[in-house]
mmCIF file of C-alpha atoms in Angstrom:
data_model
loop_
_atom_site.group_PDB
_atom_site.id
_atom_site.type_symbol
_atom_site.label_atom_id
_atom_site.label_comp_id
_atom_site.label_asym_id
_atom_site.label_seq_id
_atom_site.Cartn_x
_atom_site.Cartn_y
_atom_site.Cartn_z
ATOM 1 C CA MET T 1 -4.112 31.323 -45.101
ATOM 2 C CA LYS T 2 -2.045 28.139 -45.107
ATOM 3 C CA LYS T 3 0.711 29.470 -42.817
ATOM 4 C CA PRO T 4 -1.642 30.548 -39.981
ATOM 5 C CA LYS T 5 -3.382 27.173 -40.203
ATOM 6 C CA ARG T 6 -0.046 25.371 -40.057
ATOM 7 C CA ARG T 7 1.048 27.447 -37.064
ATOM 8 C CA TYR T 8 -2.252 26.647 -35.366
ATOM 9 C CA ILE T 9 -1.760 22.901 -35.889
ATOM 10 C CA ILE T 10 1.846 23.042 -34.635
ATOM 11 C CA SER T 11 0.779 25.049 -31.584
ATOM 12 C CA LEU T 12 -1.998 22.568 -30.867
ATOM 13 C CA VAL T 13 0.366 19.592 -31.164
ATOM 14 C CA VAL T 14 2.902 21.273 -28.860
ATOM 15 C CA LEU T 15 0.151 22.049 -26.343
ATOM 16 C CA ILE T 16 -1.057 18.444 -26.399
ATOM 17 C CA ILE T 17 2.500 17.167 -25.870
ATOM 18 C CA VAL T 18 3.007 19.562 -22.959
ATOM 19 C CA VAL T 19 -0.283 18.532 -21.317
ATOM 20 C CA ILE T 20 0.464 14.820 -21.763
ATOM 21 C CA THR T 21 3.965 15.278 -20.344
ATOM 22 C CA ILE T 22 2.662 17.161 -17.302
ATOM 23 C CA CYS T 23 0.058 14.470 -16.672
ATOM 24 C CA ALA T 24 2.524 11.642 -17.263
ATOM 25 C CA PHE T 25 5.072 12.879 -14.746
ATOM 26 C CA ASN T 26 2.629 14.249 -12.176
ATOM 27 C CA LYS T 27 3.986 13.243 -8.749
ATOM 28 C CA LYS T 28 1.210 14.811 -6.713
ATOM 29 C CA MET T 29 -0.314 12.336 -4.282
ATOM 30 C CA LYS T 30 -3.845 11.180 -4.964
ATOM 31 C CA THR T 31 -6.350 9.393 -2.746
ATOM 32 C CA SER T 32 -7.998 6.265 -4.132
ATOM 33 C CA VAL T 33 -11.196 5.085 -2.439
ATOM 34 C CA TYR T 34 -12.585 1.560 -2.588
ATOM 35 C CA SER T 35 -15.942 0.441 -1.184
ATOM 36 C CA ILE T 36 -16.330 -3.170 -0.095
ATOM 37 C CA SER T 37 -19.569 -4.750 1.078
ATOM 38 C CA SER T 38 -19.758 -7.943 3.106
ATOM 39 C CA PRO T 39 -22.538 -9.672 5.042
ATOM 40 C CA LYS T 40 -19.992 -9.949 7.876
ATOM 41 C CA ILE T 41 -19.898 -6.155 8.222
ATOM 42 C CA ASN T 42 -22.843 -4.484 9.960
ATOM 43 C CA SER T 43 -21.419 -1.004 10.467
ATOM 44 C CA LYS T 44 -19.090 1.091 8.338
ATOM 45 C CA ILE T 45 -15.345 0.938 8.939
ATOM 46 C CA LYS T 46 -12.884 3.215 7.152
ATOM 47 C CA ILE T 47 -9.302 2.025 6.662
ATOM 48 C CA ALA T 48 -6.300 4.037 5.485
ATOM 49 C CA LEU T 49 -3.666 1.900 3.746
ATOM 50 C CA ILE T 50 -0.145 3.319 3.515
ATOM 51 C CA THR T 51 2.463 1.375 1.566
ATOM 52 C CA ASP T 52 5.863 1.933 -0.010
ATOM 53 C CA LEU T 53 6.537 5.357 1.414
ATOM 54 C CA HIS T 54 10.262 4.565 1.144
ATOM 55 C CA SER T 55 11.073 7.404 3.542
ATOM 56 C CA CYS T 56 9.870 9.966 0.972
ATOM 57 C CA GLN T 57 8.802 13.488 1.863
ATOM 58 C CA TYR T 58 5.292 14.873 1.475
ATOM 59 C CA GLY T 59 5.475 18.528 2.403
ATOM 60 C CA LYS T 60 7.174 20.152 5.361
ATOM 61 C CA ASN T 61 7.101 17.741 8.318
ATOM 62 C CA GLN T 62 5.052 15.355 6.146
ATOM 63 C CA ASN T 63 2.087 17.717 6.432
ATOM 64 C CA THR T 64 0.677 16.955 2.971
ATOM 65 C CA LEU T 65 0.308 13.276 3.803
ATOM 66 C CA ILE T 66 -0.681 13.846 7.422
ATOM 67 C CA ASN T 67 -3.383 16.376 6.521
ATOM 68 C CA GLU T 68 -4.887 14.074 3.906
ATOM 69 C CA ILE T 69 -5.035 11.162 6.340
ATOM 70 C CA ASN T 70 -6.675 13.334 8.991
ATOM 71 C CA LYS T 71 -9.098 14.701 6.409
ATOM 72 C CA GLN T 72 -10.230 11.161 5.594
ATOM 73 C CA LYS T 73 -10.868 10.409 9.302
ATOM 74 C CA PRO T 74 -10.038 6.698 9.138
ATOM 75 C CA ASP T 75 -11.004 4.284 11.891
ATOM 76 C CA LEU T 76 -7.626 2.584 11.608
ATOM 77 C CA VAL T 77 -4.363 2.884 9.686
ATOM 78 C CA LEU T 78 -2.512 -0.039 8.118
ATOM 79 C CA TYR T 79 1.134 0.172 7.049
ATOM 80 C CA GLY T 80 1.826 -2.362 4.307
ATOM 81 C CA GLY T 81 5.615 -2.483 4.209
ATOM 82 C CA ASP T 82 8.523 -0.521 2.718
ATOM 83 C CA ILE T 83 7.551 2.465 4.808
ATOM 84 C CA CYS T 84 11.276 2.890 5.444
ATOM 85 C CA ASP T 85 13.850 2.756 2.659
ATOM 86 C CA ASP T 86 17.166 0.930 2.809
ATOM 87 C CA LYS T 87 19.161 3.902 1.451
ATOM 88 C CA LEU T 88 17.427 6.910 3.027
ATOM 89 C CA PRO T 89 17.173 8.022 6.660
ATOM 90 C CA HIS T 90 13.931 7.213 8.457
ATOM 91 C CA ASP T 91 13.191 10.772 9.591
ATOM 92 C CA ASN T 92 10.179 11.264 7.309
ATOM 93 C CA THR T 93 8.638 8.010 8.473
ATOM 94 C CA GLU T 94 9.119 9.010 12.088
ATOM 95 C CA LEU T 95 7.506 12.410 11.473
ATOM 96 C CA LEU T 96 4.446 10.618 10.109
ATOM 97 C CA LEU T 97 4.254 8.223 13.047
ATOM 98 C CA LYS T 98 4.725 11.014 15.555
ATOM 99 C CA ALA T 99 1.765 12.902 14.059
ATOM 100 C CA ILE T 100 -0.855 10.184 13.579
ATOM 101 C CA ALA T 101 0.027 6.938 15.372
ATOM 102 C CA ASN T 102 -1.623 8.021 18.615
ATOM 103 C CA LYS T 103 -4.805 9.115 16.808
ATOM 104 C CA TYR T 104 -5.761 5.854 15.128
ATOM 105 C CA PRO T 105 -5.381 2.140 15.872
ATOM 106 C CA SER T 106 -2.405 1.242 13.677
ATOM 107 C CA PHE T 107 -0.834 -1.969 12.363
ATOM 108 C CA TYR T 108 2.405 -2.564 10.462
ATOM 109 C CA VAL T 109 4.039 -5.352 8.451
ATOM 110 C CA SER T 110 7.539 -5.343 7.031
ATOM 111 C CA GLY T 111 8.530 -4.969 3.384
ATOM 112 C CA ASN T 112 11.610 -6.146 1.539
ATOM 113 C CA HIS T 113 13.438 -2.816 1.860
ATOM 114 C CA GLU T 114 13.195 -2.836 5.625
ATOM 115 C CA PHE T 115 15.023 -6.165 5.532
ATOM 116 C CA LEU T 116 17.509 -4.889 2.943
ATOM 117 C CA SER T 117 18.354 -2.007 5.267
ATOM 118 C CA GLY T 118 19.727 -4.457 7.825
ATOM 119 C CA GLU T 119 17.736 -2.526 10.430
ATOM 120 C CA VAL T 120 14.423 -4.339 10.323
ATOM 121 C CA ASN T 121 14.349 -5.022 14.062
ATOM 122 C CA ASN T 122 15.146 -1.382 14.865
ATOM 123 C CA ILE T 123 12.456 -0.252 12.434
ATOM 124 C CA LYS T 124 9.898 -2.527 14.064
ATOM 125 C CA ASP T 125 10.894 -1.170 17.458
ATOM 126 C CA MET T 126 10.425 2.372 16.150
ATOM 127 C CA PHE T 127 6.859 1.549 15.081
ATOM 128 C CA ARG T 128 6.176 -0.085 18.431
ATOM 129 C CA SER T 129 7.523 2.960 20.275
ATOM 130 C CA TYR T 130 4.717 5.017 18.720
ATOM 131 C CA GLY T 131 2.049 2.504 19.696
ATOM 132 C CA VAL T 132 1.791 0.745 16.328
ATOM 133 C CA THR T 133 1.117 -2.999 16.491
ATOM 134 C CA VAL T 134 3.713 -4.955 14.506
ATOM 135 C CA LEU T 135 2.234 -8.089 12.943
ATOM 136 C CA GLU T 136 4.566 -11.046 12.400
ATOM 137 C CA GLY T 137 2.343 -13.997 11.603
ATOM 138 C CA THR T 138 0.036 -12.646 14.289
ATOM 139 C CA TYR T 139 -3.386 -11.034 14.447
ATOM 140 C CA GLU T 140 -5.682 -8.963 16.587
ATOM 141 C CA THR T 141 -9.444 -8.996 16.777
ATOM 142 C CA ILE T 142 -10.489 -5.390 17.200
ATOM 143 C CA GLU T 143 -13.854 -3.715 17.649
ATOM 144 C CA ILE T 144 -14.672 -0.561 15.708
ATOM 145 C CA ASN T 145 -18.095 1.056 15.606
ATOM 146 C CA GLU T 146 -19.491 -1.984 17.466
ATOM 147 C CA GLN T 147 -18.134 -4.241 14.712
ATOM 148 C CA LYS T 148 -15.409 -6.840 15.293
ATOM 149 C CA ILE T 149 -12.860 -7.641 12.576
ATOM 150 C CA ASN T 150 -9.635 -9.646 12.433
ATOM 151 C CA ILE T 151 -6.455 -7.836 11.372
ATOM 152 C CA CYS T 152 -3.739 -10.327 10.374
ATOM 153 C CA GLY T 153 -0.249 -9.648 9.099
ATOM 154 C CA ILE T 154 2.878 -11.413 7.915
ATOM 155 C CA ASP T 155 6.474 -10.390 7.379
ATOM 156 C CA ASP T 156 7.887 -9.950 3.906
ATOM 157 C CA PRO T 157 9.275 -13.236 2.472
ATOM 158 C CA ASN T 158 12.769 -11.778 2.938
ATOM 159 C CA ILE T 159 12.432 -12.896 6.540
ATOM 160 C CA ASN T 160 13.414 -16.361 5.295
ATOM 161 C CA GLN T 161 16.965 -15.051 4.894
ATOM 162 C CA TYR T 162 17.072 -13.951 8.527
ATOM 163 C CA ALA T 163 15.189 -16.815 10.139
ATOM 164 C CA ASN T 164 14.676 -20.341 8.850
ATOM 165 C CA LYS T 165 13.643 -20.733 5.215
ATOM 166 C CA ASN T 166 10.061 -21.660 6.088
ATOM 167 C CA THR T 167 9.289 -18.674 8.319
ATOM 168 C CA PHE T 168 7.085 -16.909 5.749
ATOM 169 C CA TYR T 169 4.858 -19.958 5.307
ATOM 170 C CA ASN T 170 4.952 -20.784 9.002
ATOM 171 C CA GLN T 171 3.536 -17.341 9.692
ATOM 172 C CA LEU T 172 0.682 -18.004 7.279
ATOM 173 C CA GLU T 173 0.050 -21.376 8.907
ATOM 174 C CA SER T 174 -0.243 -19.684 12.280
ATOM 175 C CA LEU T 175 -3.155 -17.635 10.902
ATOM 176 C CA GLU T 176 -5.051 -20.592 9.458
ATOM 177 C CA SER T 177 -7.822 -20.728 12.059
ATOM 178 C CA VAL T 178 -8.253 -16.984 12.645
ATOM 179 C CA SER T 179 -11.395 -16.710 10.525
ATOM 180 C CA ASP T 180 -13.086 -19.475 12.540
ATOM 181 C CA ASN T 181 -14.532 -16.802 14.830
ATOM 182 C CA GLY T 182 -16.736 -15.655 11.940
ATOM 183 C CA TYR T 183 -15.468 -12.072 11.830
ATOM 184 C CA TYR T 184 -14.377 -10.306 8.663
ATOM 185 C CA THR T 185 -10.687 -11.118 8.248
ATOM 186 C CA ILE T 186 -8.044 -8.906 6.633
ATOM 187 C CA LEU T 187 -4.514 -9.974 5.746
ATOM 188 C CA LEU T 188 -1.871 -7.266 5.517
ATOM 189 C CA ALA T 189 0.984 -8.583 3.361
ATOM 190 C CA HIS T 190 3.586 -6.658 1.399
ATOM 191 C CA ARG T 191 3.800 -8.758 -1.773
ATOM 192 C CA PRO T 192 0.693 -9.444 -3.888
ATOM 193 C CA GLN T 193 2.031 -12.214 -6.124
ATOM 194 C CA TYR T 194 1.329 -14.833 -3.441
ATOM 195 C CA ILE T 195 -2.408 -14.166 -3.642
ATOM 196 C CA SER T 196 -3.370 -17.772 -4.473
ATOM 197 C CA THR T 197 -1.558 -18.894 -1.321
ATOM 198 C CA TYR T 198 -3.102 -16.142 0.793
ATOM 199 C CA LEU T 199 -6.637 -16.993 -0.286
ATOM 200 C CA SER T 200 -6.204 -20.644 0.674
ATOM 201 C CA TYR T 201 -6.244 -19.431 4.305
ATOM 202 C CA ASN T 202 -9.765 -17.962 4.121
ATOM 203 C CA PHE T 203 -8.937 -14.270 4.304
ATOM 204 C CA ASP T 204 -11.790 -12.059 3.138
ATOM 205 C CA LEU T 205 -9.530 -9.215 2.021
ATOM 206 C CA VAL T 206 -5.815 -9.033 1.252
ATOM 207 C CA LEU T 207 -4.098 -5.632 1.322
ATOM 208 C CA ALA T 208 -0.712 -5.367 -0.394
ATOM 209 C CA GLY T 209 1.780 -3.016 -2.024
ATOM 210 C CA HIS T 210 5.316 -3.608 -3.362
ATOM 211 C CA THR T 211 4.567 -3.094 -7.073
ATOM 212 C CA HIS T 212 4.653 0.738 -7.215
ATOM 213 C CA GLY T 213 1.787 0.439 -9.664
ATOM 214 C CA GLY T 214 4.003 -1.147 -12.296
ATOM 215 C CA GLN T 215 5.992 2.157 -12.542
ATOM 216 C CA TRP T 216 4.743 3.063 -16.036
ATOM 217 C CA ARG T 217 1.066 2.993 -16.942
ATOM 218 C CA ILE T 218 -1.001 3.862 -19.977
ATOM 219 C CA PRO T 219 -4.490 4.975 -18.909
ATOM 220 C CA TRP T 220 -7.203 2.478 -19.919
ATOM 221 C CA LEU T 221 -4.662 0.321 -21.779
ATOM 222 C CA LEU T 222 -1.841 -0.786 -19.477
ATOM 223 C CA ASN T 223 -2.167 -1.110 -15.704
ATOM 224 C CA GLY T 224 1.575 -1.510 -15.197
ATOM 225 C CA LEU T 225 4.715 -2.187 -17.212
ATOM 226 C CA PHE T 226 7.063 -3.758 -14.668
ATOM 227 C CA ALA T 227 6.861 -4.896 -11.055
ATOM 228 C CA PRO T 228 9.443 -6.513 -8.790
ATOM 229 C CA ASP T 229 9.243 -10.324 -8.831
ATOM 230 C CA GLN T 230 6.489 -10.347 -11.461
ATOM 231 C CA LYS T 231 8.705 -8.605 -14.053
ATOM 232 C CA TRP T 232 7.174 -7.312 -17.306
ATOM 233 C CA PHE T 233 3.423 -6.714 -17.641
ATOM 234 C CA PRO T 234 2.597 -7.850 -14.103
ATOM 235 C CA LYS T 235 -0.691 -9.573 -13.464
ATOM 236 C CA TYR T 236 -1.083 -7.786 -10.132
ATOM 237 C CA SER T 237 0.197 -4.213 -10.196
ATOM 238 C CA GLY T 238 -2.384 -1.975 -8.577
ATOM 239 C CA GLY T 239 -6.054 -1.574 -7.838
ATOM 240 C CA ARG T 240 -8.797 -4.012 -6.896
ATOM 241 C CA TYR T 241 -8.891 -7.705 -7.766
ATOM 242 C CA ASN T 242 -11.888 -9.966 -7.156
ATOM 243 C CA PHE T 243 -11.678 -13.716 -6.698
ATOM 244 C CA GLU T 244 -14.219 -16.416 -5.938
ATOM 245 C CA ASN T 245 -13.196 -16.640 -2.308
ATOM 246 C CA GLY T 246 -11.891 -13.175 -1.518
ATOM 247 C CA GLU T 247 -10.596 -9.821 -2.721
ATOM 248 C CA MET T 248 -7.272 -8.027 -2.950
ATOM 249 C CA ILE T 249 -6.432 -4.334 -3.076
ATOM 250 C CA ILE T 250 -2.921 -3.327 -4.106
ATOM 251 C CA SER T 251 -1.758 0.163 -3.285
ATOM 252 C CA ARG T 252 0.450 1.801 -5.910
ATOM 253 C CA GLY T 253 2.382 3.242 -3.012
ATOM 254 C CA LEU T 254 3.920 6.578 -2.135
ATOM 255 C CA ALA T 255 7.503 6.198 -3.393
ATOM 256 C CA ARG T 256 8.712 9.265 -5.296
ATOM 257 C CA GLU T 257 12.247 10.613 -4.944
ATOM 258 C CA SER T 258 13.590 7.245 -3.790
ATOM 259 C CA THR T 259 12.776 5.465 -7.065
ATOM 260 C CA ARG T 260 15.406 5.119 -9.780
ATOM 261 C CA VAL T 261 12.779 4.833 -12.507
ATOM 262 C CA PRO T 262 10.258 7.697 -12.774
ATOM 263 C CA ARG T 263 6.564 7.006 -12.387
ATOM 264 C CA ILE T 264 4.655 7.642 -15.617
ATOM 265 C CA PHE T 265 0.867 8.126 -15.527
ATOM 266 C CA ASN T 266 1.177 6.609 -12.087
ATOM 267 C CA ARG T 267 0.673 9.088 -9.279
ATOM 268 C CA PRO T 268 1.629 8.101 -5.738
ATOM 269 C CA GLU T 269 -1.453 7.137 -3.788
ATOM 270 C CA LEU T 270 -3.001 6.893 -0.381
ATOM 271 C CA VAL T 271 -5.638 4.155 -0.339
ATOM 272 C CA ILE T 272 -8.884 4.411 1.597
ATOM 273 C CA ILE T 273 -11.111 1.355 2.021
ATOM 274 C CA ASP T 274 -14.713 1.720 3.143
ATOM 275 C CA LEU T 275 -15.981 -1.547 4.602
ATOM 276 C CA LYS T 276 -19.731 -1.760 4.918
#
């Protein structure tokens, strides 16, 4: 009787290890939905946030990603930087733009890898060629479902290496009075660690990426092990963060094959925000 029991325990342990391993290294894209209420919003607006694609592939001709975006039926699409990688061709990004950019109002800000590629201006021109608005310390007030909102955006801080060293902060300064019109105001910015600075400019919602969800996560225990700039056990790695004077949502991004370190318990994600 002891041997069958022992075999049962060993089989159970092996099964548990296999299941945990499959879950840990699952690279299938997921969709994370956040609902945000504000007295400034009178009608529902759905936003799709795409960050850190890093030129990765999601099905033939990007159909997995494209189909999911279309399924969600967003009112607008925001690209939060590192959509193009510095070491991979931009074909997959262009396939995505070709399929959806003309369907939804779309806005883009740069990430650090677009600057590292040395092709940031060409990348911006590519987005513009598909009708995407490139935000560089600029904003647009748009009307969706009879509701006006402000969409603001800034370049990645790496722009300081290509322009003067104060360009990043100058771009923020140029957005200081945007919220004076009383409309709900969103800032699209690649890096989340500057959140205290962002919130000093009266943005209602900050949307960011960059962290890749901290690469390794432990469900319910650790939200992220390591993030660029923030290093070990980052304070801001992914998800929703509430502050006294605003909110921030960090996408864990869509990087897969372009990352040197595997994602563990950290599936790539498309973020959907329901404003109401």
